[in-house]
Amino acid sequence: MIYCIGHNIISPLGFTSEANYEAVVNGHSALRLHEGTFDLPEPFFGSVIDDDSLENAIAPYLKNNIFPLTKIEKMLILSVIKANDNANIDLCDKRTAFVISTTKGNVSYLSENNNDDKIFLWHTAEMVCRFFGNCNEPLVISNACISGAAAQMEALRLIENGIYDNVVVTGADVLSKFIISGFQSFKALSSERCQPFDRDRKGLNLGEASATMIFSAKKTPTATTALRKASVRNDARHISAPSIEAEGLYNALSDITEDIDINDISFINAHGTATIYNDEMEALALNRTGMQHIPVNSLKAYFGHTLGAAGIVESILSAMALDKGTILKSEGCINTGAKHEIHPVLTTIQCSKRYFIKMISGFGGSNAALLFENVRDKDNQPVIKNCRCQNLRIISTGILSDNKLIINDKEIHIENLAPNIPDSIYRSMKISYPKYFKMDMLSKVGFIVSELMLRDAGFDIETKKKEMAIALFNSSASSDDDIAYLESIKDKDSYYPSPSIFVYTLPNIVAGEIAIRNKILGETSFFISKNYNPQMIYQQVCNIMSKPSTKYILCGWCEYFKGHYDVRLMIVTKDSEKGILFNTNNIL
């Protein structure tokens, strides 16, 4: 386990964790009807942080700052400052890392001709680390709605494996025309305050927030809660709809509860978006794991869905509730409406058990589950396990660039396949997968290379689907798709938000497409780095492979930006003596 020694929430309900907690206890909600906001042609129900309040709160800390900051960067920085008021760690220390979770970052600054670095997620993370003088490259996770939970899992690995002593996990997203219209295109938004798990629920609300949790290897007097286990699993079914079998969430919940008594779980904080399919899927997952009797709540009716911050905001409030022996009310649920047995908390109640679970799901078939433990009265327990894998082997490779395709060291000539190289490769290599043609270019290039690698290596994916993970990296995230979607909403005359384009404005969708094609049910993750970074790839692959149940990983760099391809993938295993040693020198 790792200890949470400091935390903070910045939201319209307050700029401290305590203020937000009190607001929730008192039944206050930040959700309001917004008309004409972001120049949208239709109103939306959501929560938005007041710009003036944010400026006043952060102004005292910016007196010596010479770099211009965007709203999301100010939110992240302010949240880290306030979280460290309790943690009191040296944020410059080499043994302190930053993990940043966000889905769209500064996407509101995007324009067709904008070459400003601020639109990239790595730039936002860089600005945060620069402000605090931290010299380590930040780890940026963009894994759709589970990003905040996945970031906490990375903190657990980085500390347990002895790489860092402290990890600052901070996440945020801000609303914009881009984001609101995208969810409107899916007809997923409710025109009134959302009602998670209620039979009359009509959809979700969106909200702005930033939140920070500072984790440490050592328990301090401020630490009341520890993150004990974490798991991410893919449904391998659909890129934008929950699994009807709840397979990914079931596997994640089973993973984190395998060595505990589920009767010691105080409550489960659900994703609880108030969409018909999400709430049904979560109810089914709890029934499949035998936890349908445990009280469950959702906090979405207080803040809305805060995207990259959601997993952190809701973990903090749930940890505070666990420490106080309380289970927070699942606001908005009056008459339970799930088909499967479930017990939403209809009024705040008392319960002093040992654990709580945070679960969350997102586009790309991704699902995460976190297990937290109350440690207020416990002594410090050793954390370091040093369980990183040291004998990993690369058993398959694939490279696709603007003029080169190499699969397992065999070059396939592609110079005559232009102008659309991926589609030409698809046809010439006789790949048969009709869903390919609906994919965006980032997904296509990742799909093509992984498909040819698996085919050439004769890899039997069916027998290994639960043992295999996917971890991909790039620099631009999904910027090409962002520009394409922006074109569809740029003015009122041409306003036509397309769900088929919007879903691909999340970089982790390429991992989801590969998982669906091959029925890979293991962990899927997407990381952003300013430049191709073999050391970062090596570190994350070793961390993921340290999990006993993960025996294979499809990993590497997957970039498509402004018409240029750069894909360098590998299949790495700890279950073979064949292949070449996996180290920073042998990474493609």
XYZ file of C-alpha atoms in Angstrom:
588
model
C 0.000 0.000 0.000
C 0.930 3.661 -0.360
C -0.213 6.474 1.903
C -2.171 9.579 0.898
C -0.441 12.296 2.938
C -2.137 15.325 1.379
C -5.045 16.132 -0.901
C -7.079 18.951 -2.394
C -10.134 19.593 -4.566
C -10.751 22.736 -6.610
C -14.372 22.939 -7.774
C -17.262 25.407 -7.902
C -18.199 24.158 -4.408
C -14.900 25.277 -2.877
C -11.142 25.380 -3.211
C -10.285 22.923 -0.422
C -11.158 19.279 0.160
C -12.870 20.245 3.402
C -15.086 22.866 1.755
C -16.136 20.394 -0.922
C -16.821 17.667 1.618
C -19.006 19.947 3.748
C -20.910 21.069 0.669
C -21.638 17.447 -0.267
C -22.690 16.550 3.281
C -25.103 19.486 3.231
C -26.547 18.444 -0.124
C -25.203 21.372 -2.138
C -24.647 20.946 -5.863
C -22.560 22.969 -8.303
C -24.729 21.951 -11.252
C -26.575 24.769 -13.013
C -28.296 25.380 -16.327
C -25.931 27.251 -18.663
C -27.380 29.064 -21.681
C -25.193 30.690 -24.327
C -22.025 29.540 -22.556
C -19.093 28.646 -24.858
C -21.189 29.919 -27.787
C -23.155 26.670 -27.850
C -26.464 26.684 -29.736
C -28.220 24.725 -26.981
C -28.069 24.970 -23.167
C -26.423 22.396 -20.931
C -26.589 21.463 -17.274
C -23.134 21.454 -15.679
C -20.713 22.990 -13.180
C -18.173 25.672 -14.123
C -15.456 27.240 -11.954
C -15.709 31.019 -11.769
C -12.675 32.543 -13.495
C -12.451 35.549 -11.147
C -12.518 33.345 -8.047
C -9.733 31.212 -9.475
C -7.637 34.275 -10.352
C -8.027 35.722 -6.856
C -7.113 32.424 -5.219
C -3.953 31.795 -7.213
C -2.725 35.392 -7.602
C -0.594 35.367 -4.390
C 1.365 32.377 -5.713
C 2.069 33.839 -9.162
C 4.007 36.956 -8.159
C 7.333 35.535 -9.351
C 5.984 33.448 -12.211
C 7.103 34.652 -15.639
C 5.297 32.046 -17.743
C 1.717 32.668 -18.923
C -0.649 30.021 -17.606
C -3.986 28.757 -18.905
C -7.011 28.075 -16.724
C -6.356 24.345 -16.446
C -2.708 24.953 -15.542
C -3.738 27.396 -12.805
C -6.239 24.874 -11.473
C -3.623 22.126 -11.347
C -0.988 24.327 -9.730
C -3.360 25.727 -7.101
C -4.557 22.239 -6.237
C -0.992 20.941 -5.795
C -0.071 23.928 -3.600
C -3.048 23.367 -1.320
C -2.531 19.589 -1.188
C 1.066 20.137 -0.129
C -0.009 22.360 2.756
C -0.683 19.086 4.576
C 1.852 16.803 2.906
C 4.711 19.301 3.288
C 7.090 17.485 0.935
C 9.864 18.937 -1.200
C 8.214 19.185 -4.615
C 11.627 19.768 -6.244
C 13.138 16.569 -4.905
C 14.440 14.057 -7.459
C 12.618 11.329 -5.545
C 9.283 13.077 -6.144
C 7.370 12.486 -9.365
C 4.358 14.165 -10.946
C 1.606 12.143 -12.620
C -0.946 14.259 -14.479
C -4.331 13.004 -15.664
C -6.445 14.859 -18.199
C -8.564 13.977 -21.194
C -8.437 17.156 -23.299
C -6.190 19.668 -21.504
C -6.081 22.986 -23.410
C -8.248 21.817 -26.305
C -10.187 25.117 -26.171
C -7.047 26.807 -27.611
C -7.044 24.517 -30.617
C -7.525 25.971 -34.065
C -6.822 24.623 -37.520
C -3.718 26.778 -37.903
C -2.596 26.794 -34.271
C 0.971 25.577 -33.816
C 1.207 26.716 -30.196
C 2.620 24.009 -27.926
C -0.011 24.783 -25.285
C -2.527 22.555 -27.102
C -0.437 19.473 -26.245
C -1.012 17.585 -23.010
C 2.716 17.232 -22.363
C 3.024 21.020 -22.412
C 0.411 21.424 -19.668
C 2.293 18.877 -17.537
C 5.587 20.605 -18.287
C 4.209 23.971 -17.139
C 3.078 22.458 -13.838
C 6.431 20.813 -13.137
C 8.308 23.952 -14.212
C 6.307 26.034 -11.737
C 7.379 23.781 -8.862
C 10.944 23.307 -10.110
C 10.621 19.541 -10.431
C 13.241 18.186 -12.851
C 11.656 14.774 -13.504
C 9.683 14.327 -16.705
C 6.018 14.184 -15.704
C 4.016 11.106 -16.581
C 0.866 12.148 -18.459
C -2.042 9.727 -18.588
C -4.878 10.240 -21.053
C -7.031 7.180 -20.596
C -10.504 8.654 -21.095
C -12.714 8.829 -17.990
C -10.541 6.457 -15.946
C -7.494 8.743 -16.243
C -7.608 9.918 -12.610
C -7.889 6.371 -11.280
C -5.190 5.108 -13.659
C -2.908 7.905 -12.428
C -3.290 6.663 -8.862
C -2.433 3.150 -10.006
C 0.758 4.532 -11.546
C 1.632 6.190 -8.228
C 1.184 2.832 -6.505
C 3.582 1.171 -8.936
C 6.182 3.936 -8.899
C 6.391 3.852 -5.102
C 6.014 0.108 -4.596
C 8.759 -0.557 -7.120
C 11.123 1.821 -5.359
C 11.410 4.330 -8.222
C 10.143 7.309 -6.199
C 9.419 8.052 -2.538
C 6.586 10.490 -3.227
C 4.221 10.875 -6.168
C 1.982 13.872 -6.802
C -1.135 12.758 -8.665
C -3.030 15.738 -10.044
C -5.787 15.879 -12.621
C -8.091 18.397 -14.254
C -10.295 19.199 -17.183
C -12.113 22.379 -18.147
C -15.313 22.558 -20.142
C -15.494 24.048 -23.608
C -17.599 24.027 -26.739
C -15.456 21.124 -27.933
C -16.234 18.888 -24.929
C -19.872 19.806 -24.334
C -20.839 19.422 -27.991
C -19.096 16.044 -28.126
C -21.216 14.609 -25.342
C -24.284 16.262 -26.842
C -23.530 14.430 -30.083
C -23.939 11.142 -28.218
C -27.252 12.360 -26.760
C -25.703 11.538 -23.384
C -26.407 14.791 -21.527
C -29.372 15.385 -19.264
C -31.196 18.716 -19.528
C -31.599 18.681 -15.751
C -29.632 17.591 -12.708
C -28.490 13.999 -13.175
C -29.985 11.095 -11.186
C -27.502 8.215 -10.889
C -29.115 4.789 -10.414
C -32.614 6.273 -10.438
C -35.249 4.635 -12.629
C -35.960 8.017 -14.258
C -32.344 8.910 -15.023
C -31.916 10.760 -18.314
C -28.162 11.123 -18.737
C -25.066 12.768 -17.338
C -23.916 16.295 -16.508
C -20.377 17.589 -17.031
C -18.274 19.642 -14.630
C -14.967 21.406 -14.097
C -12.565 20.486 -11.312
C -8.964 19.850 -10.445
C -7.822 17.573 -7.664
C -4.565 16.331 -6.172
C -3.513 13.389 -4.027
C 0.061 13.231 -2.745
C 1.156 9.661 -2.098
C 4.153 8.537 -0.066
C 5.997 5.388 0.898
C 5.870 6.515 4.532
C 2.887 7.163 6.744
C 2.745 10.645 8.228
C 0.417 12.089 10.905
C -1.769 13.494 8.100
C -2.253 10.100 6.436
C -5.600 8.494 7.234
C -6.079 6.501 4.039
C -3.875 4.232 1.955
C -4.272 2.966 -1.585
C -3.868 -0.765 -1.240
C -4.581 -2.209 -4.689
C -5.482 -0.969 -8.146
C -6.508 -2.625 -11.386
C -7.358 -1.619 -14.966
C -9.052 -4.039 -17.343
C -10.535 -3.739 -20.834
C -13.954 -4.963 -21.978
C -12.670 -5.707 -25.500
C -16.185 -5.126 -26.781
C -16.982 -1.546 -27.860
C -15.105 1.775 -27.963
C -17.971 3.962 -26.718
C -20.511 1.719 -24.989
C -20.233 -0.263 -21.731
C -19.947 -4.020 -21.943
C -23.311 -5.762 -21.561
C -21.509 -8.469 -19.578
C -19.554 -5.921 -17.475
C -16.500 -8.068 -18.216
C -13.791 -5.429 -17.751
C -15.172 -3.995 -14.530
C -15.879 -7.490 -13.185
C -12.258 -8.497 -13.816
C -10.914 -5.299 -12.225
C -13.092 -5.696 -9.109
C -12.183 -9.372 -8.799
C -8.506 -8.469 -9.021
C -8.495 -5.929 -6.162
C -10.649 -8.027 -3.818
C -9.005 -11.415 -4.240
C -7.207 -11.321 -0.864
C -9.690 -9.436 1.346
C -13.011 -10.191 3.026
C -15.606 -8.234 1.056
C -17.671 -7.907 4.242
C -15.004 -5.453 5.450
C -15.906 -3.056 2.606
C -17.803 -0.039 3.918
C -19.077 1.183 0.545
C -18.394 1.345 -3.168
C -18.099 4.705 -4.878
C -19.346 4.069 -8.398
C -18.799 5.942 -11.627
C -22.568 6.463 -11.583
C -22.928 8.737 -14.595
C -26.753 8.406 -14.691
C -26.739 7.077 -18.237
C -28.914 4.006 -18.747
C -26.106 1.708 -19.844
C -23.343 2.738 -17.425
C -25.480 2.323 -14.308
C -26.788 -1.067 -15.478
C -23.261 -2.255 -16.252
C -21.978 -1.267 -12.808
C -24.913 -2.989 -11.103
C -24.194 -6.159 -13.075
C -20.486 -6.054 -12.184
C -21.332 -5.824 -8.473
C -23.694 -8.788 -8.781
C -21.111 -10.865 -10.627
C -18.562 -10.210 -7.851
C -21.051 -10.901 -5.065
C -20.942 -7.313 -3.805
C -24.493 -6.259 -4.663
C -25.339 -6.015 -0.934
C -22.640 -3.399 -0.251
C -23.864 0.237 -0.142
C -23.025 2.103 -3.332
C -23.015 5.817 -4.090
C -22.328 8.236 -6.924
C -21.152 11.828 -6.489
C -21.977 12.997 -10.016
C -25.075 14.963 -8.942
C -22.839 17.280 -6.887
C -20.127 18.084 -9.451
C -21.105 16.456 -12.724
C -18.633 14.243 -14.551
C -15.273 15.999 -14.144
C -13.490 13.791 -16.714
C -9.726 13.608 -16.004
C -10.295 14.801 -12.422
C -13.229 12.495 -11.621
C -11.260 9.532 -10.291
C -9.275 11.821 -7.981
C -12.111 14.071 -6.768
C -14.288 11.101 -5.889
C -11.451 9.146 -4.259
C -10.659 12.100 -1.976
C -14.255 12.622 -0.842
C -14.733 8.895 -0.324
C -11.496 8.682 1.693
C -12.672 11.529 3.908
C -16.010 9.783 4.401
C -14.290 6.485 5.275
C -12.175 8.260 7.887
C -15.285 9.818 9.432
C -17.190 6.530 9.451
C -19.696 7.939 6.963
C -21.186 6.893 3.655
C -22.176 9.903 1.557
C -25.625 10.093 0.029
C -25.982 9.163 -3.625
C -27.692 12.420 -4.515
C -30.378 12.294 -7.189
C -31.416 8.685 -6.624
C -34.966 8.514 -5.309
C -36.287 5.262 -6.744
C -33.626 2.711 -7.645
C -33.976 1.735 -11.262
C -31.272 -0.811 -12.106
C -32.340 -4.229 -13.392
C -29.801 -5.980 -11.194
C -29.822 -5.819 -7.413
C -27.987 -2.791 -6.052
C -28.239 -0.647 -2.927
C -27.675 3.064 -3.573
C -27.242 5.178 -0.441
C -30.439 7.250 -0.289
C -29.395 9.234 2.772
C -26.028 9.802 4.431
C -25.412 6.967 6.912
C -22.764 5.833 9.383
C -20.549 2.804 8.786
C -17.065 2.209 10.189
C -15.588 -0.619 8.163
C -12.049 -0.984 6.885
C -12.173 -0.439 3.114
C -13.897 1.387 0.305
C -13.720 0.779 -3.439
C -13.630 3.383 -6.185
C -14.702 2.094 -9.594
C -14.874 3.960 -12.889
C -15.226 3.206 -16.600
C -14.630 5.045 -19.853
C -14.433 5.102 -23.638
C -12.116 2.609 -25.261
C -13.517 -0.218 -23.114
C -11.444 0.890 -20.119
C -12.387 0.075 -16.522
C -10.568 0.796 -13.254
C -11.028 -0.247 -9.643
C -9.137 1.033 -6.597
C -9.116 -0.429 -3.090
C -8.521 2.024 -0.229
C -7.950 1.215 3.447
C -8.382 3.332 6.577
C -4.957 3.489 8.292
C -5.503 6.252 10.846
C -4.751 3.919 13.777
C -2.177 1.755 12.019
C 1.580 1.947 12.278
C 3.689 2.634 9.212
C 4.091 -0.541 7.156
C 6.951 -1.183 4.714
C 5.938 -0.364 1.152
C 8.871 -1.156 -1.087
C 8.534 -4.494 -2.849
C 11.149 -4.129 -5.600
C 9.070 -6.456 -7.743
C 10.005 -5.065 -11.157
C 10.687 -7.609 -13.858
C 14.327 -7.918 -14.875
C 14.243 -10.638 -17.540
C 11.711 -9.481 -20.097
C 12.034 -10.531 -23.731
C 10.933 -8.896 -26.985
C 9.307 -11.606 -29.108
C 7.754 -9.528 -31.915
C 8.337 -6.082 -33.432
C 6.681 -3.782 -35.938
C 7.694 -0.436 -37.448
C 5.658 1.854 -39.713
C 6.998 5.231 -40.826
C 6.260 7.454 -43.825
C 8.191 5.171 -46.167
C 8.974 2.006 -44.252
C 7.100 -1.038 -42.935
C 9.102 -3.683 -41.069
C 7.477 -6.637 -39.301
C 9.731 -8.860 -37.216
C 12.829 -7.620 -39.060
C 11.303 -8.276 -42.490
C 10.756 -5.187 -44.624
C 7.562 -4.924 -46.641
C 7.898 -2.524 -49.558
C 5.251 0.203 -49.447
C 6.593 2.943 -51.718
C 3.906 2.329 -54.340
C 1.034 2.196 -51.881
C 0.472 5.944 -51.501
C -1.542 8.116 -51.016
C -3.349 6.278 -48.200
C -0.627 3.959 -46.955
C -2.546 2.247 -44.099
C -5.557 1.415 -46.322
C -3.250 0.182 -49.078
C -1.388 -2.055 -46.605
C -4.718 -3.348 -45.300
C -5.787 -4.419 -48.772
C -2.449 -5.706 -50.020
C -1.874 -7.824 -46.895
C -5.396 -9.275 -47.191
C -6.500 -8.268 -43.713
C -10.194 -8.888 -43.104
C -11.819 -6.713 -40.443
C -14.686 -4.501 -41.723
C -14.598 -2.263 -38.627
C -11.198 -1.038 -39.801
C -12.695 1.454 -42.238
C -14.552 3.414 -39.550
C -11.334 4.023 -37.573
C -9.373 7.261 -37.429
C -5.805 7.324 -38.778
C -4.154 6.908 -35.363
C -6.171 3.762 -34.723
C -5.560 2.506 -38.260
C -1.773 2.697 -38.040
C -1.730 1.065 -34.603
C -4.154 -1.612 -35.786
C -2.212 -2.397 -38.981
C 1.137 -2.859 -37.240
C -0.263 -4.926 -34.362
C -2.255 -7.083 -36.792
C 0.777 -7.911 -38.934
C 2.977 -8.520 -35.884
C 0.538 -10.991 -34.364
C -0.034 -12.721 -37.703
C 3.667 -13.067 -38.547
C 4.632 -14.284 -35.092
C 1.837 -16.884 -35.082
C 0.788 -15.520 -31.707
C -2.175 -17.358 -30.171
C -3.928 -14.405 -28.599
C -7.062 -16.369 -27.650
C -5.293 -18.361 -24.934
C -3.572 -15.255 -23.575
C -6.321 -12.610 -23.738
C -6.505 -12.177 -19.949
C -2.719 -12.239 -19.591
C -1.964 -9.493 -22.087
C -1.782 -5.724 -21.589
C -1.486 -2.815 -24.021
C 0.562 0.320 -23.250
C 0.981 2.938 -25.955
C 2.729 6.313 -26.026
C 2.854 9.358 -28.268
C 3.319 13.119 -28.246
C 0.332 14.585 -30.065
C -2.380 12.520 -28.318
C -5.284 12.745 -30.806
C -4.610 16.224 -32.198
C -5.427 15.345 -35.823
C -8.851 14.081 -34.782
C -9.317 17.126 -32.571
C -8.836 19.373 -35.604
C -11.269 17.287 -37.662
C -13.902 17.488 -34.929
C -13.311 21.216 -34.455
C -14.137 21.729 -38.135
C -17.589 20.202 -37.557
C -18.499 22.700 -34.816
C -16.537 25.815 -35.773
C -19.529 28.044 -36.490
C -23.292 28.062 -36.144
C -23.957 27.593 -39.853
C -21.850 24.411 -40.092
C -22.449 23.167 -36.526
C -22.808 19.422 -36.706
C -21.103 17.553 -33.838
C -20.401 14.019 -35.003
C -20.159 11.184 -32.428
C -18.201 9.076 -34.934
C -15.482 11.750 -34.995
C -15.689 12.822 -31.351
C -15.056 9.332 -29.953
C -11.643 9.315 -31.647
C -10.598 12.548 -29.937
C -9.299 10.345 -27.126
C -5.870 8.800 -27.816
C -6.559 5.624 -25.830
C -9.149 4.568 -28.415
C -6.384 3.000 -30.525
C -5.596 0.671 -27.611
C -9.316 -0.080 -27.326
C -9.584 -0.921 -31.028
C -6.655 -3.342 -30.791
C -8.159 -4.901 -27.654
C -11.560 -5.357 -29.333
C -10.055 -6.933 -32.449
C -8.035 -9.453 -30.430
C -10.334 -9.815 -27.368
C -7.553 -8.613 -25.077
C -9.031 -8.310 -21.584
C -5.948 -7.091 -19.739
C -4.860 -3.563 -18.890
C -4.911 -0.885 -21.595
C -3.145 2.440 -21.056
C -2.114 5.507 -23.032
C 0.692 7.870 -22.025
C 1.810 11.207 -23.441
C 5.451 12.254 -23.703
C 6.976 15.352 -25.287
C 9.425 13.235 -27.282
C 9.970 9.582 -28.018
C 11.390 8.356 -24.708
C 12.746 4.770 -24.456
C 13.442 5.198 -20.742
C 9.807 6.082 -20.021
C 8.570 3.168 -22.129
C 10.944 0.803 -20.347
C 9.900 2.014 -16.907
C 6.166 1.731 -17.560
C 6.421 -1.669 -19.221
C 8.405 -3.021 -16.273
C 5.863 -1.586 -13.848
C 2.921 -3.130 -15.690
C 4.679 -6.470 -16.092
C 5.455 -6.621 -12.375
C 1.852 -7.756 -11.916
C 1.926 -11.601 -11.733
C -1.186 -12.007 -13.901
C 0.280 -9.968 -16.782
C 2.573 -12.132 -18.900
C 2.539 -10.279 -22.227
C 2.346 -6.662 -23.273
C 1.895 -4.965 -26.633
C 3.731 -1.710 -26.154
C 5.550 1.164 -27.797
C 5.200 4.435 -29.678
C 2.097 5.031 -31.805
C 2.001 8.443 -33.477
C 0.059 9.909 -36.362
C 0.227 13.680 -36.737
C -0.270 15.989 -39.709
C -0.018 13.152 -42.200
C 3.119 11.557 -40.757
C 3.336 8.050 -39.287
C 5.698 6.872 -36.578
C 4.747 3.520 -35.114
C 7.238 1.342 -33.215
C 5.570 -1.548 -31.417
C 6.836 -4.590 -29.549
C 5.347 -7.623 -27.854
C 7.238 -8.212 -24.623
C 6.926 -11.244 -22.366
C 8.310 -12.682 -19.156
C 7.099 -16.134 -20.171
C 9.806 -17.057 -22.678
C 13.558 -17.454 -23.009
C 13.358 -16.657 -26.708
C 13.634 -13.217 -28.259
C 15.985 -10.388 -27.383
C 16.391 -8.844 -23.965
C 14.029 -5.950 -23.305
C 16.032 -2.925 -22.197
C 16.421 0.734 -23.175
C 19.053 -0.158 -25.791
C 16.789 -2.660 -27.562
C 13.577 -0.607 -27.569
C 12.738 0.267 -31.172
